[in-house]
Amino acid sequence: MAASMGKGGVTSFQKKSRTKTLQIPGTRPSSHGNQLLVSTGVPSLDHIIGGGIVVGTVLLVEEDSFGNYARLLMKYFMAEGIMTRHPLLLSSAELHPKQLLRDLPAPVSDDIGKAALHQENVSSEKNVEKEATMKIAWRYQNLRTEQPELGAFSQFGHYYDLSKTMSSEMTDTAPSRLFYLPDELPLEEQGMWNGIRNPAYVKLLQSIQDVVREGQFDLTVPQPKDMSRTVLRIGLHSLGSPLWGEQDGGTSHDTSLPHFLHALRGVLRTSLAACLITIPTHLFQDMAFTRRLEKLCDSVIRLESFAGSEKEQNPAYKDYHGLLYIKQLSQANSLLSYMPDCNDFAFKLRRKKFAVEKLHLPPELQDSQQREQDDPVAALKTPSTGCFSISGKSKLDF
Amino acid sequence: MLQQVLEGTEASSLVVIEDCVDHDGRPVFHCFCSQLAKRCESVHLFHLENPAGVFLEGANISKVQSHDGFSDPLQWEEQNRDPSSDRIDLASALDFLGHLKRTPVKTSPVAVVIDSLTPFLQNYPGYVICRALQRLLRARLESDGIEVSQVVAGFHGDLHDDSTAAALRHMATTWVQLQEGAESPTQGGAGFHGNCEVLHRRKSGKVIRQAEVYHISPQWSLTSRVQKAPVRPVAHVEQEAQVDPTANLTFNLRLTDTEKEARSRVVLPYMHHHRKKAPNKPAANPGGQIFYQPDDVDDFDEEDPDDDLDF
């Protein structure tokens, strides 16, 4: 009987099941499906997408205009992977992945290293005593002997402090494979490419398949039972930007990127891996191309930041730094995806934390505009599902 | 902001100056050339639309290395087909860094000025330019022997479509869009001036968008200042003065201080009444007491009509 992984780690509840469920640190079973979830690193984002990223699926983040917040989400994802000891695969075309890894936010609790050390020492001692069977308290035979501390590697969803960076020992010792496009692609292929498939995407797909095969993440290959399994975290930063060879903003009917996403999903479905991709879709002129990419990924969120736009001065948005739209949620192995209770989310980046919240409009105070068209707060009150226009009071309104 | 980027107080790795037919970008370019010649050790000028002399007037020529793309870009003449020469060949693969490496470089860091990206964009797709610019920007001393501190490129906004502009804007750390002005110099050498909108991205992630006015002196030095944005009617709410209802009346509605005090002392009805009548009435509900004061016309019957109810 397998012990189920609760939030604190050890529970006495044991599910009666014949097959041994996978116990992987850093993951937890989904509450509304037979799926395994990994955390994105931002607990508030985890909550709105249904608990986390489902293992075997792709979370697509459509970048904001300058890509800052998408890069931050990628850093959180990688930091969470280091904290939970998941191997990483990070690819990027503009800045070197090593630079990205050097700048990860530091975890909040300080005794991470101490907890890990303590656990290893204790488990080595207790191994000797395990053979003696309990005579009186025989019900407790199968429970683990020591309690993991809070902040140990089995916790789901850590908190990070953005003002500090993660120590280089942690980032250097983490198993990771970095894919930097200018280094991986030979020089003659770095200019114009002809042919059907973009060589950059072909190379990236090959390296992902190699890592999945070598790291034994493939679920179709039978593994020895007592091998400890772990989840591979794949982060593809700023895919589909011009540096990847994407031409004409999607209007040129080039199918390399949809083909890559389709093949990537095929690899992920049969392996223990979770993927976070950021694509700068604001560079694509063709909306249909963006929609195709969204359909090829499992969960899609879009970030819209207020930096440099006229929404920055809007008093309704003064507490937030941008809006977050959930466009699609994953439906792997189930008929229905997770349904969030509201669809208006905003994010704010404070000095130490990045958080996603429900968008609350400020209260309408007495000194609002005389004309409702000019009032920015009233203009936002339009519900997205309203069937009648709110702008201007019609004389036919009762 | 434009002045700070020009002088180097604001670090910016890729500056793109977008101009159009009405507002020429050449004076601003000239300022960048002369300023970079003073600031950096060596400047590489790729000129494709104008002869080199247009930008080098008044600058320190010894520091400037020009790559000629103006006289024979497509290599029609036999004598220009020497690959080791300085000429830019639009028919071969695009590689800015290769050009830089070919000239013997003694010093570093290096600044690169590209007169216009338009001839390149007409011959290659947009992503090739982006990749070539990126190779320039990430050239490092150890691996390539050269390090580029700043790249300034010109871009004609009315010759290219939005997707190309968007792709370049995504890469650029400073985007200067010239909007008005840039009149031709008068005989007295009054210089140039005009408006521009600057979108600057700092390394920390902060984005600054400002509308500015710039002025270029005859000695090719640029000064700029932020233009005050016109007041938007939405942002400023006129506080209407609350109309005093007691003014302009034929009768007096105001109270003096003594009158106000007397008003506060008035006992309101039903506040704390003493029961005047029916003392024998039991306190039916101890939580709340009922104080009944019958009038003269009230028919107060001692007999309780509910007494005959039988449960």
XYZ file of C-alpha atoms in Angstrom:
709
model
C 0.000 0.000 0.000
C 1.445 3.293 -0.961
C 1.402 6.311 1.272
C -0.165 9.263 -0.432
C 1.755 12.492 -0.475
C -0.054 15.166 1.458
C 0.957 18.751 1.837
C 2.937 18.246 4.985
C 4.527 15.106 3.677
C 3.444 12.228 5.849
C -0.150 11.303 6.421
C -1.500 8.169 7.951
C -4.085 7.798 5.227
C -3.246 4.948 2.897
C -5.166 4.435 -0.253
C -6.045 0.845 -1.019
C -4.750 0.383 -4.500
C -3.021 -2.450 -6.202
C -0.658 -0.475 -8.352
C 1.998 1.490 -6.647
C 1.444 5.157 -7.328
C 4.490 7.144 -8.186
C 5.933 8.979 -5.269
C 7.957 11.836 -6.588
C 9.135 14.661 -4.378
C 7.891 18.033 -5.452
C 4.714 16.784 -7.052
C 1.259 16.174 -5.763
C -1.779 14.442 -7.170
C -4.411 16.650 -8.682
C -7.622 17.015 -6.735
C -9.894 16.660 -9.737
C -8.207 14.148 -11.941
C -5.849 11.244 -11.959
C -2.932 13.473 -12.697
C 0.304 14.507 -11.144
C 1.004 18.207 -10.724
C 4.203 20.196 -10.427
C 4.349 23.714 -9.113
C 5.182 26.678 -11.331
C 6.984 28.372 -8.465
C 4.317 31.027 -7.970
C 1.683 29.575 -5.588
C -0.975 32.082 -6.603
C -0.534 31.135 -10.258
C -0.697 27.462 -9.309
C -4.025 28.067 -7.663
C -5.693 29.641 -10.669
C -4.533 27.066 -13.178
C -5.849 24.223 -11.099
C -3.070 23.353 -8.701
C -0.048 23.433 -10.970
C 1.216 22.186 -14.297
C 0.075 18.669 -15.085
C 3.025 16.382 -15.690
C 3.116 15.567 -19.378
C 1.619 18.845 -20.560
C 2.768 22.202 -21.821
C 1.982 25.555 -20.226
C 2.240 28.339 -22.776
C 2.818 31.870 -21.516
C 2.156 34.547 -24.102
C 4.650 37.217 -23.330
C 4.008 40.835 -22.459
C 5.393 43.546 -24.732
C 8.854 43.674 -23.235
C 9.105 40.143 -21.974
C 10.080 41.038 -18.417
C 7.325 39.201 -16.573
C 7.519 36.138 -18.788
C 11.220 35.924 -18.000
C 10.376 36.210 -14.327
C 7.923 33.320 -14.563
C 10.591 31.227 -16.244
C 12.997 32.039 -13.423
C 10.434 30.989 -10.837
C 9.839 27.741 -12.702
C 13.555 26.969 -12.755
C 14.022 27.943 -9.117
C 11.198 25.638 -8.104
C 12.893 22.861 -10.062
C 16.131 23.372 -8.167
C 14.309 23.405 -4.831
C 12.510 20.169 -5.574
C 15.558 18.594 -7.178
C 14.002 18.160 -10.567
C 16.443 18.127 -13.477
C 16.155 21.131 -15.738
C 16.366 21.701 -19.446
C 16.518 25.379 -20.326
C 16.708 26.761 -23.831
C 17.037 30.326 -25.003
C 18.103 32.198 -28.110
C 18.845 35.679 -26.841
C 20.420 35.556 -23.446
C 22.547 32.653 -22.381
C 20.669 30.175 -20.166
C 23.504 30.358 -17.686
C 22.728 34.042 -17.197
C 19.122 33.181 -16.570
C 20.108 30.548 -14.036
C 22.450 32.897 -12.264
C 19.636 35.268 -11.509
C 17.098 33.002 -9.830
C 15.195 34.217 -6.767
C 16.352 32.827 -3.455
C 13.986 30.677 -1.408
C 12.515 32.204 1.697
C 13.317 29.760 4.453
C 16.946 29.562 5.414
C 17.213 26.091 6.761
C 16.776 24.315 3.453
C 20.278 22.980 3.422
C 20.129 22.026 7.061
C 16.911 20.098 6.625
C 18.322 18.121 3.738
C 21.458 17.275 5.645
C 19.526 16.241 8.709
C 17.290 14.000 6.697
C 20.176 12.147 5.151
C 21.869 11.534 8.512
C 18.725 10.380 10.217
C 17.724 8.013 7.455
C 21.109 6.319 7.513
C 20.840 5.690 11.235
C 17.318 4.387 11.159
C 18.026 1.917 8.423
C 19.595 -0.465 10.907
C 16.568 -0.525 13.184
C 14.051 -1.101 10.423
C 14.434 -4.856 10.424
C 13.006 -5.309 13.932
C 9.278 -5.769 13.557
C 6.998 -3.965 15.934
C 5.021 -6.255 18.213
C 2.626 -3.946 19.963
C 2.324 -0.935 17.635
C 2.244 -3.041 14.513
C -0.083 -0.633 12.757
C 2.732 1.871 12.563
C 5.048 -0.559 10.882
C 4.907 0.978 7.434
C 5.118 4.594 8.375
C 8.290 6.544 7.842
C 10.373 7.000 10.920
C 11.196 10.642 10.698
C 9.085 13.630 9.867
C 10.405 15.853 7.140
C 10.671 19.434 8.175
C 8.850 22.294 6.603
C 10.779 23.670 3.727
C 12.306 20.349 2.870
C 12.346 19.130 -0.686
C 9.048 17.366 -0.539
C 7.073 20.536 -0.107
C 4.923 21.710 -2.987
C 5.154 25.371 -3.955
C 7.925 27.280 -2.259
C 8.071 30.990 -1.621
C 10.865 33.060 -3.042
C 12.467 36.359 -2.269
C 13.159 38.376 -5.392
C 15.586 40.752 -3.778
C 18.109 37.967 -3.267
C 19.501 35.535 -5.788
C 19.818 31.850 -5.259
C 23.237 30.790 -4.154
C 25.526 29.579 -6.884
C 26.184 26.258 -5.130
C 22.557 25.373 -5.485
C 22.374 26.359 -9.134
C 25.659 24.744 -10.068
C 24.938 21.430 -8.444
C 21.477 21.164 -9.938
C 21.370 18.742 -12.851
C 20.609 20.841 -15.894
C 21.000 20.809 -19.619
C 21.318 24.182 -21.272
C 20.479 24.811 -24.896
C 21.749 28.110 -26.223
C 20.771 28.402 -29.853
C 23.792 30.270 -31.251
C 26.067 27.628 -29.724
C 24.031 24.648 -30.810
C 23.366 25.651 -34.370
C 26.374 25.590 -36.683
C 27.401 28.923 -38.104
C 26.275 28.365 -41.645
C 22.748 27.602 -40.516
C 22.499 30.742 -38.456
C 21.606 32.994 -41.316
C 18.742 32.408 -43.661
C 17.221 28.964 -43.737
C 15.532 27.333 -46.684
C 13.587 24.181 -46.780
C 10.528 22.910 -45.067
C 11.613 22.733 -41.454
C 13.396 25.344 -39.459
C 16.696 23.703 -38.396
C 16.627 25.491 -35.051
C 13.433 23.737 -33.983
C 14.683 20.395 -35.317
C 17.817 20.716 -33.211
C 15.844 21.674 -30.127
C 13.449 18.759 -30.494
C 16.361 16.371 -30.927
C 18.022 17.568 -27.751
C 14.770 17.285 -25.782
C 14.315 13.726 -27.001
C 17.913 12.912 -26.083
C 17.516 14.229 -22.552
C 14.244 12.364 -22.037
C 15.782 9.139 -23.210
C 19.061 9.451 -21.305
C 17.553 10.665 -18.072
C 15.067 7.789 -18.064
C 12.018 9.985 -18.010
C 10.357 7.962 -20.692
C 7.361 6.095 -19.307
C 7.149 3.649 -22.176
C 10.497 2.109 -21.293
C 10.119 -0.225 -18.278
C 12.345 0.752 -15.392
C 13.408 -1.268 -12.341
C 10.853 -0.922 -9.596
C 13.011 0.506 -6.878
C 14.470 3.281 -8.969
C 13.557 6.695 -7.689
C 11.889 8.666 -10.399
C 11.782 12.356 -10.851
C 10.180 14.852 -13.169
C 12.074 16.737 -15.856
C 11.330 20.442 -16.086
C 11.650 21.878 -19.589
C 11.764 25.648 -19.983
C 11.782 27.120 -23.477
C 12.294 30.838 -23.208
C 11.097 33.185 -25.938
C 10.399 30.533 -28.571
C 9.123 31.889 -31.866
C 11.019 35.167 -31.632
C 12.825 36.370 -34.792
C 16.060 34.933 -33.429
C 14.611 31.460 -33.831
C 14.105 32.093 -37.520
C 10.425 32.902 -37.362
C 9.710 35.066 -40.337
C 7.143 37.682 -41.178
C 5.249 37.410 -37.954
C 3.458 34.208 -38.794
C 1.973 35.321 -42.092
C 4.325 33.293 -44.224
C 2.517 29.976 -43.676
C 5.614 28.460 -42.215
C 4.590 25.420 -40.200
C 7.839 24.764 -38.358
C 6.699 26.075 -35.000
C 3.311 24.288 -34.988
C 5.102 21.130 -36.064
C 7.576 21.509 -33.225
C 4.844 22.014 -30.638
C 2.949 19.005 -31.908
C 6.049 16.806 -31.720
C 6.901 18.184 -28.289
C 3.499 17.255 -26.956
C 3.971 13.764 -28.358
C 7.243 13.413 -26.450
C 5.774 14.822 -23.255
C 2.674 12.658 -23.157
C 4.750 9.529 -22.680
C 7.345 10.942 -20.317
C 7.637 12.333 -16.833
C 8.202 15.910 -17.848
C 6.469 19.268 -17.560
C 7.131 22.136 -19.900
C 6.821 25.904 -19.680
C 7.121 27.804 -22.967
C 7.079 31.568 -23.416
C 6.288 32.908 -26.865
C 6.223 36.609 -27.800
C 2.885 36.418 -29.594
C 2.587 40.194 -29.776
C 5.077 39.984 -32.664
C 2.747 37.818 -34.705
C 0.571 39.721 -37.115
C -1.669 36.835 -37.920
C -4.093 36.060 -35.112
C -4.862 32.693 -36.638
C -1.244 31.635 -36.216
C -1.397 32.506 -32.540
C -4.613 30.546 -32.176
C -3.029 27.502 -33.788
C -0.166 27.641 -31.349
C -2.601 27.927 -28.464
C -4.552 24.922 -29.627
C -1.358 22.899 -29.793
C -0.527 23.603 -26.150
C -2.436 22.396 -23.151
C -2.678 25.396 -20.852
C -2.333 28.946 -22.100
C -2.099 32.194 -20.167
C -1.401 35.628 -21.551
C 0.398 38.433 -19.771
C -0.250 42.049 -20.532
C 1.909 44.556 -18.748
C 1.085 48.199 -18.276
C 4.660 49.370 -18.694
C 4.956 52.033 -21.346
C 1.317 51.966 -22.335
C -1.477 54.368 -21.603
C -3.036 51.957 -19.143
C -0.300 52.864 -16.729
C -2.040 56.069 -15.814
C -5.437 54.499 -15.417
C -6.400 54.921 -11.758
C -8.220 51.599 -11.741
C -4.971 49.759 -12.315
C -2.712 51.645 -9.989
C -2.117 48.725 -7.663
C -1.161 46.296 -10.364
C 1.535 45.931 -12.951
C -0.375 44.019 -15.538
C -3.254 41.776 -16.415
C -3.269 38.032 -16.741
C -5.711 36.238 -18.989
C -6.360 32.533 -18.819
C -7.039 31.422 -22.337
C -7.091 27.684 -22.013
C -6.611 25.056 -19.341
C -5.369 21.559 -19.792
C -7.755 18.755 -20.405
C -5.344 15.843 -20.302
C -6.965 12.521 -19.372
C -10.270 14.119 -18.504
C -13.440 15.387 -20.095
C -13.410 18.773 -18.457
C -10.623 21.123 -17.524
C -10.391 22.988 -14.265
C -12.821 25.915 -14.203
C -11.590 28.975 -12.315
C -14.270 30.937 -10.575
C -13.440 34.248 -12.173
C -11.559 35.338 -15.260
C -10.160 38.724 -14.309
C -6.731 38.374 -12.873
C -3.999 40.890 -12.437
C -0.450 40.521 -11.283
C 1.783 42.750 -9.301
C 5.484 42.660 -8.810
C 6.487 43.847 -5.415
C 10.082 44.168 -4.342
C 10.210 40.661 -2.994
C 7.348 38.794 -4.495
C 5.425 38.273 -7.669
C 1.782 37.535 -7.052
C -1.329 36.970 -9.118
C -4.582 38.272 -7.723
C -8.164 38.738 -8.703
C -8.673 42.100 -10.285
C -10.629 44.284 -7.911
C -11.797 47.584 -9.230
C -11.385 50.417 -6.758
C -14.574 51.719 -5.146
C -16.356 54.390 -7.087
C -15.910 57.514 -5.068
C -17.950 60.654 -5.290
C -15.470 62.577 -7.375
C -15.916 60.441 -10.415
C -16.454 61.885 -13.835
C -19.657 63.528 -14.833
C -19.777 61.670 -18.089
C -19.578 57.935 -17.825
C -17.598 57.668 -21.034
C -14.724 59.499 -19.438
C -14.718 57.579 -16.234
C -12.009 54.916 -16.484
C -13.380 52.918 -13.574
C -16.913 52.725 -14.888
C -15.639 51.770 -18.303
C -13.986 48.700 -16.866
C -17.142 47.492 -15.228
C -18.294 46.054 -18.526
C -18.554 42.335 -17.976
C -17.131 40.298 -20.771
C -20.326 38.312 -21.100
C -22.680 41.260 -21.104
C -25.047 41.178 -24.015
C -25.981 44.812 -23.973
C -23.665 47.752 -24.308
C -22.856 49.602 -21.143
C -21.260 52.625 -22.704
C -23.642 55.515 -22.309
C -26.991 55.164 -20.690
C -29.519 54.279 -23.301
C -32.913 55.906 -23.029
C -34.490 52.499 -23.274
C -32.891 51.287 -20.040
C -35.435 50.627 -17.365
C 16.512 60.811 -22.449
C 17.844 61.154 -25.988
C 20.662 63.305 -24.752
C 21.503 60.863 -21.980
C 21.608 57.961 -24.397
C 23.782 59.992 -26.737
C 26.221 60.954 -24.033
C 26.341 57.508 -22.566
C 24.860 58.236 -19.142
C 22.025 55.869 -19.984
C 23.457 52.585 -21.163
C 21.792 51.287 -24.258
C 23.149 48.503 -26.377
C 20.964 48.867 -29.464
C 19.590 52.254 -30.453
C 17.250 52.392 -33.438
C 16.315 55.725 -34.928
C 13.120 55.565 -36.860
C 12.567 58.328 -39.334
C 10.307 58.901 -42.262
C 10.112 61.049 -45.342
C 8.803 64.077 -43.488
C 11.259 63.930 -40.618
C 14.773 63.121 -41.669
C 17.014 61.232 -39.281
C 20.349 62.183 -40.760
C 21.107 65.096 -38.406
C 20.521 62.879 -35.372
C 22.716 60.259 -36.954
C 25.458 62.734 -37.491
C 25.313 63.701 -33.826
C 25.626 60.074 -32.826
C 28.631 59.610 -35.093
C 30.506 62.577 -33.719
C 29.621 61.807 -30.110
C 30.601 58.163 -30.387
C 33.890 59.144 -32.018
C 34.632 61.159 -28.908
C 33.419 58.538 -26.441
C 34.568 55.217 -27.820
C 37.904 54.000 -28.950
C 36.790 53.121 -32.423
C 33.668 53.526 -34.484
C 32.640 51.369 -37.416
C 30.357 53.107 -39.829
C 28.372 51.011 -42.272
C 26.994 53.494 -44.730
C 24.690 52.298 -47.452
C 22.571 55.255 -48.349
C 24.911 58.186 -48.133
C 28.598 58.621 -48.800
C 30.727 58.524 -45.699
C 31.566 62.199 -45.831
C 28.009 63.190 -44.903
C 28.426 61.828 -41.386
C 32.072 62.419 -40.825
C 32.049 66.167 -41.102
C 33.397 67.578 -37.899
C 34.219 64.201 -36.378
C 37.518 62.681 -35.469
C 38.143 60.697 -38.621
C 41.048 58.682 -37.337
C 38.800 56.766 -35.002
C 36.161 56.017 -37.608
C 36.382 52.998 -39.836
C 33.899 53.103 -42.643
C 32.506 50.122 -44.483
C 31.343 51.156 -47.866
C 27.988 49.909 -48.969
C 27.121 52.986 -50.934
C 29.231 53.001 -54.036
C 28.848 49.434 -55.226
C 26.717 47.311 -52.949
C 25.962 44.570 -55.449
C 29.535 44.282 -56.636
C 28.889 45.050 -60.282
C 32.346 46.264 -60.979
C 35.093 43.765 -61.330
C 37.629 45.549 -59.207
C 35.360 45.616 -56.232
C 34.920 41.894 -55.933
C 37.881 41.460 -53.668
C 36.543 39.735 -50.531
C 39.144 41.232 -48.286
C 38.082 44.771 -48.996
C 35.907 46.871 -46.852
C 32.900 46.787 -49.050
C 29.555 45.445 -48.051
C 28.218 42.908 -50.450
C 24.446 42.635 -50.361
C 24.466 39.421 -52.319
C 26.439 37.392 -49.813
C 25.431 36.279 -46.345
C 24.904 39.016 -43.839
C 27.485 39.224 -41.134
C 28.315 42.474 -39.388
C 30.682 40.800 -36.999
C 32.630 39.312 -39.870
C 33.215 42.780 -41.267
C 34.429 43.983 -37.916
C 36.763 41.075 -37.519
C 38.284 41.603 -40.927
C 39.636 45.027 -40.100
C 42.540 44.859 -37.672
C 41.163 46.048 -34.407
C 43.517 47.408 -31.837
C 41.121 48.726 -29.297
C 37.913 47.804 -27.647
C 35.116 48.637 -26.949
C 33.805 49.398 -30.347
C 30.725 51.270 -31.451
C 28.895 50.458 -34.646
C 26.762 52.852 -36.639
C 24.623 51.469 -39.443
C 23.302 54.119 -41.742
C 20.290 52.274 -42.651
C 18.867 48.817 -42.221
C 16.633 49.312 -45.237
C 18.938 47.885 -47.949
C 19.505 44.840 -45.740
C 15.810 44.433 -45.065
C 15.101 44.586 -48.754
C 17.464 41.713 -49.471
C 17.081 39.458 -46.480
C 14.112 38.519 -44.312
C 13.734 40.306 -40.997
C 15.027 37.510 -38.813
C 18.388 37.450 -40.577
C 18.956 41.093 -39.614
C 17.870 40.338 -36.045
C 20.252 37.412 -35.810
C 23.151 39.413 -37.281
C 22.537 42.272 -34.857
C 22.375 39.841 -31.990
C 25.723 38.324 -32.969
C 27.172 41.811 -32.929
C 25.779 42.569 -29.518
C 26.898 39.422 -27.819
C 30.415 39.407 -29.233
C 32.807 38.921 -26.378
C 36.453 39.749 -26.053
C 37.561 36.208 -25.203
C 35.785 34.395 -27.965
C 35.691 36.871 -30.826
C 38.410 39.323 -29.910
C 36.108 42.260 -30.063
C 33.452 43.765 -27.893
C 30.723 46.069 -29.076
C 29.479 48.642 -26.643
C 26.748 50.281 -28.667
C 25.033 49.810 -31.997
C 23.103 52.653 -33.587
C 20.944 51.775 -36.563
C 18.670 53.776 -38.765
C 15.282 52.526 -39.805
C 12.824 54.047 -42.236
C 9.409 53.571 -40.752
C 7.434 54.135 -43.908
C 9.314 51.579 -45.995
C 8.724 48.508 -43.891
C 5.714 46.770 -42.509
C 4.619 46.520 -38.920
C 5.948 43.040 -38.258
C 9.507 44.032 -39.142
C 9.230 47.124 -37.003
C 7.794 45.077 -34.156
C 10.603 42.530 -34.406
C 13.256 45.257 -34.278
C 11.477 47.063 -31.492
C 11.525 43.834 -29.511
C 15.310 43.732 -29.786
C 16.114 47.398 -29.360
C 16.872 48.861 -25.971
C 16.158 52.388 -27.210
C 13.753 53.263 -29.957
C 13.680 56.879 -31.118
C 10.805 57.812 -33.344
C 11.246 61.208 -34.967
C 8.048 63.092 -35.319
C 8.327 66.684 -36.259
C 10.727 69.345 -37.106
C 14.191 68.699 -38.512
C 13.995 71.661 -40.769
C 16.769 72.307 -43.158
C 19.506 74.564 -41.863
C 19.236 78.207 -42.593
C 22.127 80.189 -43.827
C 22.969 81.371 -40.385
C 23.611 77.799 -39.292
C 20.808 77.624 -36.777
C 20.970 73.878 -36.600
C 18.120 71.416 -36.475
C 15.372 70.806 -34.014
C 12.392 68.591 -33.763
C 10.208 66.343 -31.649
C 10.688 62.711 -30.997
C 9.272 59.950 -28.880
C 11.787 57.838 -27.033
C 11.047 54.378 -25.682
C 13.902 53.242 -23.491
C 14.271 49.918 -21.736
C 16.655 49.731 -18.871
C 18.440 46.574 -17.833
C 16.451 46.526 -14.616
C 13.315 46.111 -16.679
C 11.942 49.610 -16.285
C 10.413 51.046 -19.436
C 10.388 54.787 -20.034
C 8.361 56.370 -22.763
C 8.812 60.101 -23.230
C 8.005 62.741 -25.782
C 10.961 65.058 -26.192
C 12.159 68.077 -28.036
C 15.695 68.002 -29.382
C 17.934 70.669 -30.744
C 21.104 70.161 -32.747
C 23.704 72.838 -32.874
C 25.816 73.543 -35.976
C 28.694 71.789 -34.235
C 26.626 68.600 -34.150
C 25.917 68.449 -30.482
C 22.431 67.463 -29.406
C 20.443 68.701 -26.464
C 17.055 67.362 -25.620
C 14.463 67.920 -22.965
C 11.245 66.285 -22.074
C 8.197 67.857 -23.565
C 5.342 68.404 -21.182
C 2.476 66.193 -22.228
C -0.724 68.106 -22.996
C -3.167 67.894 -20.148
C -5.653 65.151 -20.824
C -9.193 66.078 -19.852
C -9.732 62.681 -18.269
C -6.832 62.884 -15.901
C -7.800 66.185 -14.387
C -11.127 66.211 -12.660
C -12.450 69.656 -12.059
C -13.706 69.762 -8.556
C -17.025 71.503 -8.665
C -17.459 73.860 -5.795
C -20.248 72.609 -3.613
C -23.156 75.004 -3.929
C -24.175 76.447 -0.601
C -27.931 75.955 -0.356
C -28.447 78.581 2.338
C -27.164 81.443 0.248
C -29.204 83.772 -1.898
C -32.499 83.236 -0.127
C -35.047 85.772 0.861
C -35.427 84.191 4.317
C -32.797 83.273 6.843
C -31.913 79.579 7.138
C -28.730 79.975 9.076
C -28.302 79.469 12.808
C -26.186 81.347 15.266
C -24.016 79.481 17.730
C -26.434 79.763 20.654
C -29.212 78.519 18.469
C -27.131 75.521 17.462
C -26.490 74.684 21.075
C -30.154 74.930 21.961
C -30.936 72.650 19.056
C -28.572 69.993 20.374
C -30.292 70.050 23.730
C -33.771 69.420 22.420
C -35.209 66.170 23.672
C -36.535 64.186 20.835
C -39.831 62.342 21.168
C -39.776 58.639 22.022
C -36.245 58.856 23.318
C -36.540 58.245 27.062
C -40.148 58.604 28.023
C -41.425 58.020 31.481
C -44.501 56.040 31.620
C -47.245 58.365 32.600
C -50.143 56.001 32.574
C -50.765 52.326 33.390
C -48.177 51.700 36.074
C -49.619 48.262 36.721
C -48.893 47.091 33.253
C -46.327 44.313 33.602
C -43.057 44.549 31.798
C -44.178 42.058 29.187
C -40.868 41.957 27.402
C -37.929 42.756 29.648
C -35.767 43.327 26.580
C -37.824 46.240 25.356
C -40.306 48.271 27.289
C -43.405 49.650 25.743
C -44.418 53.085 26.857
C -48.052 53.659 26.148
C -49.564 57.084 26.463
C -53.246 56.972 25.688
C -54.850 60.050 24.254
C -58.108 61.563 25.516
C -60.122 59.797 22.875
C -58.513 56.463 23.527
C -60.812 53.821 24.775
C -58.686 52.215 27.410
C -60.422 49.081 28.485
C -59.119 47.331 31.552
C -60.666 44.180 30.399
C -58.276 42.246 28.277
C -60.229 40.909 25.254
C -57.786 38.060 24.827
C -58.630 36.537 28.175
C -61.328 34.285 26.814
C -58.975 32.550 24.424
C -58.764 28.937 25.321
C -55.758 26.873 24.294
